[in-house]
Coordinates of C-alpha atoms in Angstrom, one line a residue:
M1 CA 81.3 9.6 15.8
S2 CA 82.9 6.7 17.7
K3 CA 86.6 6.5 18.2
I4 CA 89.3 3.8 17.4
I5 CA 91.9 3.6 20.1
L6 CA 95.2 2.1 19.2
K7 CA 97.4 0.5 22.1
E8 CA 100.8 -0.8 21.4
T9 CA 103.1 -0.8 24.5
N10 CA 103.1 -2.3 27.9
E11 CA 103.0 1.2 29.6
M12 CA 99.3 1.4 28.6
K13 CA 99.8 4.7 26.9
E14 CA 97.4 5.9 24.3
L15 CA 99.3 6.2 21.0
N16 CA 96.6 7.2 18.7
D17 CA 93.0 8.6 19.2
C18 CA 91.2 9.1 15.9
T19 CA 87.6 9.2 14.4
A20 CA 86.6 5.7 13.6
E21 CA 86.3 5.4 9.8
P22 CA 85.8 1.7 8.9
S23 CA 87.0 1.0 5.4
V24 CA 85.1 -1.2 2.9
E25 CA 86.9 -2.5 -0.1
L26 CA 85.4 -4.3 -3.1
M27 CA 87.7 -7.3 -3.6
A28 CA 85.7 -9.1 -6.4
I29 CA 82.4 -9.0 -8.2
T30 CA 80.8 -11.3 -10.8
P31 CA 81.9 -9.9 -14.2
G32 CA 79.0 -8.4 -16.2
A33 CA 76.8 -9.3 -13.1
E34 CA 73.6 -7.7 -14.3
D35 CA 74.0 -9.3 -17.9
V36 CA 74.5 -12.7 -16.2
I37 CA 71.3 -12.2 -14.2
E38 CA 69.4 -11.3 -17.3
R39 CA 70.7 -14.2 -19.3
A40 CA 70.0 -16.7 -16.4
C41 CA 66.5 -15.5 -16.1
R42 CA 65.7 -15.5 -19.8
T43 CA 66.7 -19.3 -19.7
C44 CA 63.6 -19.8 -17.5
Y45 CA 61.4 -18.6 -20.3
L46 CA 63.7 -19.2 -23.3
S47 CA 63.0 -15.5 -24.1
F48 CA 66.3 -14.7 -25.7
H49 CA 64.5 -13.1 -28.7
R50 CA 63.9 -10.2 -26.2
Y51 CA 67.5 -10.0 -25.3
D52 CA 68.5 -6.4 -26.1
P53 CA 70.8 -4.9 -23.4
P54 CA 71.0 -2.5 -21.7
N55 CA 67.3 -1.7 -22.1
S56 CA 66.1 -5.3 -21.7
T57 CA 68.4 -5.7 -18.8
A58 CA 66.9 -3.0 -16.7
E59 CA 63.4 -3.8 -17.7
L60 CA 63.7 -7.6 -16.8
I61 CA 65.7 -7.1 -13.6
T62 CA 63.3 -4.5 -12.3
K63 CA 60.3 -6.8 -13.0
V64 CA 61.8 -9.7 -11.3
I65 CA 62.6 -7.8 -8.2
Q66 CA 59.0 -6.2 -8.2
K67 CA 57.6 -9.8 -8.4
K68 CA 60.0 -11.1 -5.8
H69 CA 61.5 -13.7 -8.2
H70 CA 64.7 -13.3 -6.2
S71 CA 66.4 -16.5 -7.0
V72 CA 68.0 -15.2 -10.3
L73 CA 69.8 -12.6 -8.3
E74 CA 71.8 -15.5 -6.7
H75 CA 73.8 -15.9 -10.0
A76 CA 75.9 -12.8 -9.1
S77 CA 78.0 -12.2 -6.0
A78 CA 80.4 -9.7 -4.5
T79 CA 83.3 -10.0 -2.1
F80 CA 84.3 -7.3 0.4
R81 CA 87.2 -6.6 2.8
I82 CA 86.0 -4.8 5.8
K83 CA 88.5 -3.2 8.2
G84 CA 87.9 -1.0 11.4
G85 CA 84.8 -2.8 12.6
S86 CA 84.5 -4.2 16.2
R87 CA 83.7 -7.7 17.2
V88 CA 80.2 -6.4 18.0
F89 CA 79.9 -5.6 14.4
T90 CA 81.2 -8.9 13.2
H91 CA 79.0 -10.9 15.6
E92 CA 76.0 -9.2 14.1
L93 CA 77.3 -9.7 10.5
V94 CA 77.9 -13.4 10.8
R95 CA 74.3 -14.0 11.8
H96 CA 73.5 -13.6 8.1
R97 CA 73.8 -17.2 7.4
F98 CA 74.1 -16.9 3.5
I99 CA 77.1 -14.3 3.9
S100 CA 80.3 -16.4 3.8
P101 CA 82.8 -14.9 6.2
S102 CA 86.7 -15.3 6.7
Q103 CA 87.6 -13.4 9.8
E104 CA 90.8 -12.3 11.6
S105 CA 91.5 -15.2 14.2
Q106 CA 92.3 -14.1 17.8
R107 CA 93.7 -17.6 18.2
Y108 CA 96.4 -17.0 15.5
V109 CA 96.7 -13.3 15.5
C110 CA 98.6 -12.1 18.4
Y111 CA 98.5 -8.4 19.8
A112 CA 101.8 -8.4 21.7
D113 CA 105.5 -9.3 21.1
K114 CA 106.7 -12.3 23.1
A115 CA 109.9 -14.3 23.2
D116 CA 108.5 -17.1 21.1
R117 CA 106.3 -15.2 18.7
K118 CA 106.0 -11.7 17.1
K119 CA 103.1 -9.5 17.4
T120 CA 100.7 -9.8 14.4
K121 CA 99.1 -6.4 14.8
D122 CA 98.3 -3.6 17.3
Y123 CA 95.5 -4.0 19.8
Q124 CA 92.7 -1.6 18.8
F125 CA 89.2 -1.0 20.2
I126 CA 86.3 1.3 19.5
I127 CA 84.8 3.7 22.0
P128 CA 81.0 4.4 20.9
A129 CA 80.0 8.0 20.6
T130 CA 77.3 7.4 23.4
V131 CA 80.2 6.6 25.7
E132 CA 82.1 9.6 24.7
N133 CA 79.0 11.8 25.4
A134 CA 77.7 10.2 28.4
G135 CA 77.4 11.9 31.8
W136 CA 79.3 10.5 34.7
P137 CA 78.6 10.7 38.4
D138 CA 82.3 11.0 39.3
K139 CA 83.4 14.5 38.2
S140 CA 87.1 13.6 38.5
S141 CA 86.6 11.2 35.5
S142 CA 84.3 10.5 32.6
A143 CA 82.5 7.6 31.0
A144 CA 85.0 7.6 28.1
E145 CA 88.1 7.7 30.5
E146 CA 86.7 4.8 32.5
Y147 CA 85.9 2.8 29.3
R148 CA 89.3 3.5 28.0
K149 CA 91.0 2.5 31.2
T150 CA 89.2 -0.7 31.5
A151 CA 89.8 -1.8 27.9
L152 CA 93.5 -1.2 28.5
I153 CA 93.4 -3.1 31.7
C154 CA 92.0 -6.0 29.7
Y155 CA 94.8 -5.7 27.4
A156 CA 97.4 -5.5 30.1
L157 CA 95.9 -8.8 31.6
Y158 CA 96.1 -10.3 28.1
E159 CA 99.8 -9.6 28.0
K160 CA 100.4 -11.0 31.5
L161 CA 98.6 -14.1 30.5
L162 CA 100.8 -14.5 27.5
D163 CA 103.9 -14.0 29.7
A164 CA 102.6 -16.7 32.0
G165 CA 102.5 -19.1 29.1
V166 CA 98.8 -19.0 28.3
P167 CA 98.4 -19.4 24.6
P168 CA 96.7 -16.6 22.5
E169 CA 93.7 -18.8 22.0
D170 CA 93.0 -18.7 25.7
A171 CA 94.3 -15.4 26.6
R172 CA 92.0 -13.8 24.1
Y173 CA 88.9 -14.6 26.3
I174 CA 89.7 -11.3 28.3
L175 CA 89.7 -9.0 25.3
P176 CA 86.5 -7.0 24.9
N177 CA 83.9 -7.1 22.2
A178 CA 85.1 -3.5 21.2
T179 CA 88.3 -5.0 19.8
I180 CA 88.8 -4.2 16.2
S181 CA 88.6 -7.3 13.8
E182 CA 89.2 -7.5 10.1
I183 CA 86.9 -9.6 7.9
V184 CA 86.3 -10.6 4.3
I185 CA 82.7 -11.6 3.2
T186 CA 81.2 -12.9 0.1
A187 CA 77.4 -12.7 -0.8
N188 CA 75.2 -13.2 -3.7
F189 CA 73.0 -10.3 -4.8
R190 CA 69.9 -11.6 -3.3
E191 CA 71.5 -11.9 0.2
L192 CA 73.1 -8.4 -0.2
R193 CA 69.6 -6.9 -0.9
H194 CA 68.2 -8.6 2.2
F195 CA 71.2 -7.5 4.2
F196 CA 70.7 -3.8 3.1
C197 CA 67.0 -4.0 3.8
V198 CA 67.6 -5.0 7.5
R199 CA 71.0 -3.3 8.3
T200 CA 70.5 0.1 6.7
H201 CA 67.2 0.6 8.6
P202 CA 67.3 3.7 10.9
R203 CA 66.8 1.2 13.9
A204 CA 69.6 -1.0 13.0
H205 CA 72.7 -0.7 15.2
W206 CA 74.9 2.3 14.3
E207 CA 78.1 0.3 13.6
I208 CA 76.8 -2.3 11.2
R209 CA 74.6 0.4 9.6
V210 CA 77.4 2.7 8.8
I211 CA 79.3 -0.1 7.2
A212 CA 76.2 -1.5 5.4
I213 CA 75.8 2.1 3.9
E214 CA 79.3 2.0 2.4
M215 CA 78.8 -1.4 1.0
L216 CA 75.5 -0.2 -0.6
R217 CA 77.3 2.8 -2.1
I218 CA 79.6 0.4 -3.8
M219 CA 76.8 -1.8 -5.1
K220 CA 74.7 1.0 -6.4
K221 CA 77.6 1.9 -8.6
E222 CA 78.6 -1.5 -9.6
A223 CA 75.1 -3.0 -10.0
P224 CA 72.8 0.1 -10.5
I225 CA 69.8 -1.8 -11.8
V226 CA 69.7 -4.5 -8.9
F227 CA 70.1 -1.8 -6.2
N228 CA 68.3 1.0 -7.9
D229 CA 65.4 1.1 -5.4
F230 CA 67.7 1.8 -2.4
E231 CA 67.9 5.5 -1.6
I232 CA 70.6 6.6 1.0
N233 CA 69.7 9.2 3.5
E234 CA 73.1 10.9 4.2
E235 CA 71.9 12.9 7.2
E236 CA 70.6 9.9 9.1
I237 CA 73.3 7.4 7.6
S238 CA 70.5 5.1 6.8
A239 CA 68.7 3.9 3.5
S240 CA 65.1 3.1 2.3
F241 CA 63.9 0.9 -0.4
K242 CA 60.7 0.1 -2.6
Y243 CA 61.0 -3.6 -2.7
E244 CA 61.7 -5.8 0.3
T245 CA 64.0 -8.8 -0.3

């Protein structure tokens, strides 16, 4: 597993070194989401005489997914708060243009106490497992140690830039992609199915895949019909599906 490193003081001492476990919180979801989808779909055919939940709900939603009539899935949506992901992860996430993001701003969030402003939060960064396990030609050090040292050097320069009067919006340029960033996203069920199809694939980057799997667990519980065809592989931390969206 990768590691989250927490840095808090000017002395560049490592205060906390823990296994990275990003957290995914479901903040909101369309009430009675699958019923909303069924009733919206039946409007197309005025087939309310067949409305007999929960059996009719499962039958109709399964059929429209099989036939790729995905537009009706857009009537339901979910909102998530994601913590513990890096800016590498969030850069990949916001490429999904039908996911609406609200992300921690490094312009307004400050990672150091200064005379004219208080620190908003601690500076944190992720060390990938591949770095932790990498060989290193210099036997007096390691890939992880050099990585950690460089990330902390970046932070030290960030602090010096703030001391020199550089505003956080410009000092942030020196911070690495590994920096932890909180984000809230909203997406309709059609987009969530597409997101899970591409981001839980074994070839997807490990960080977004781990977080996508946690989101998928939630959606399989909250909307079991819409996400029924997704199967999670716990060993590979990936998922497969029957119907592409």
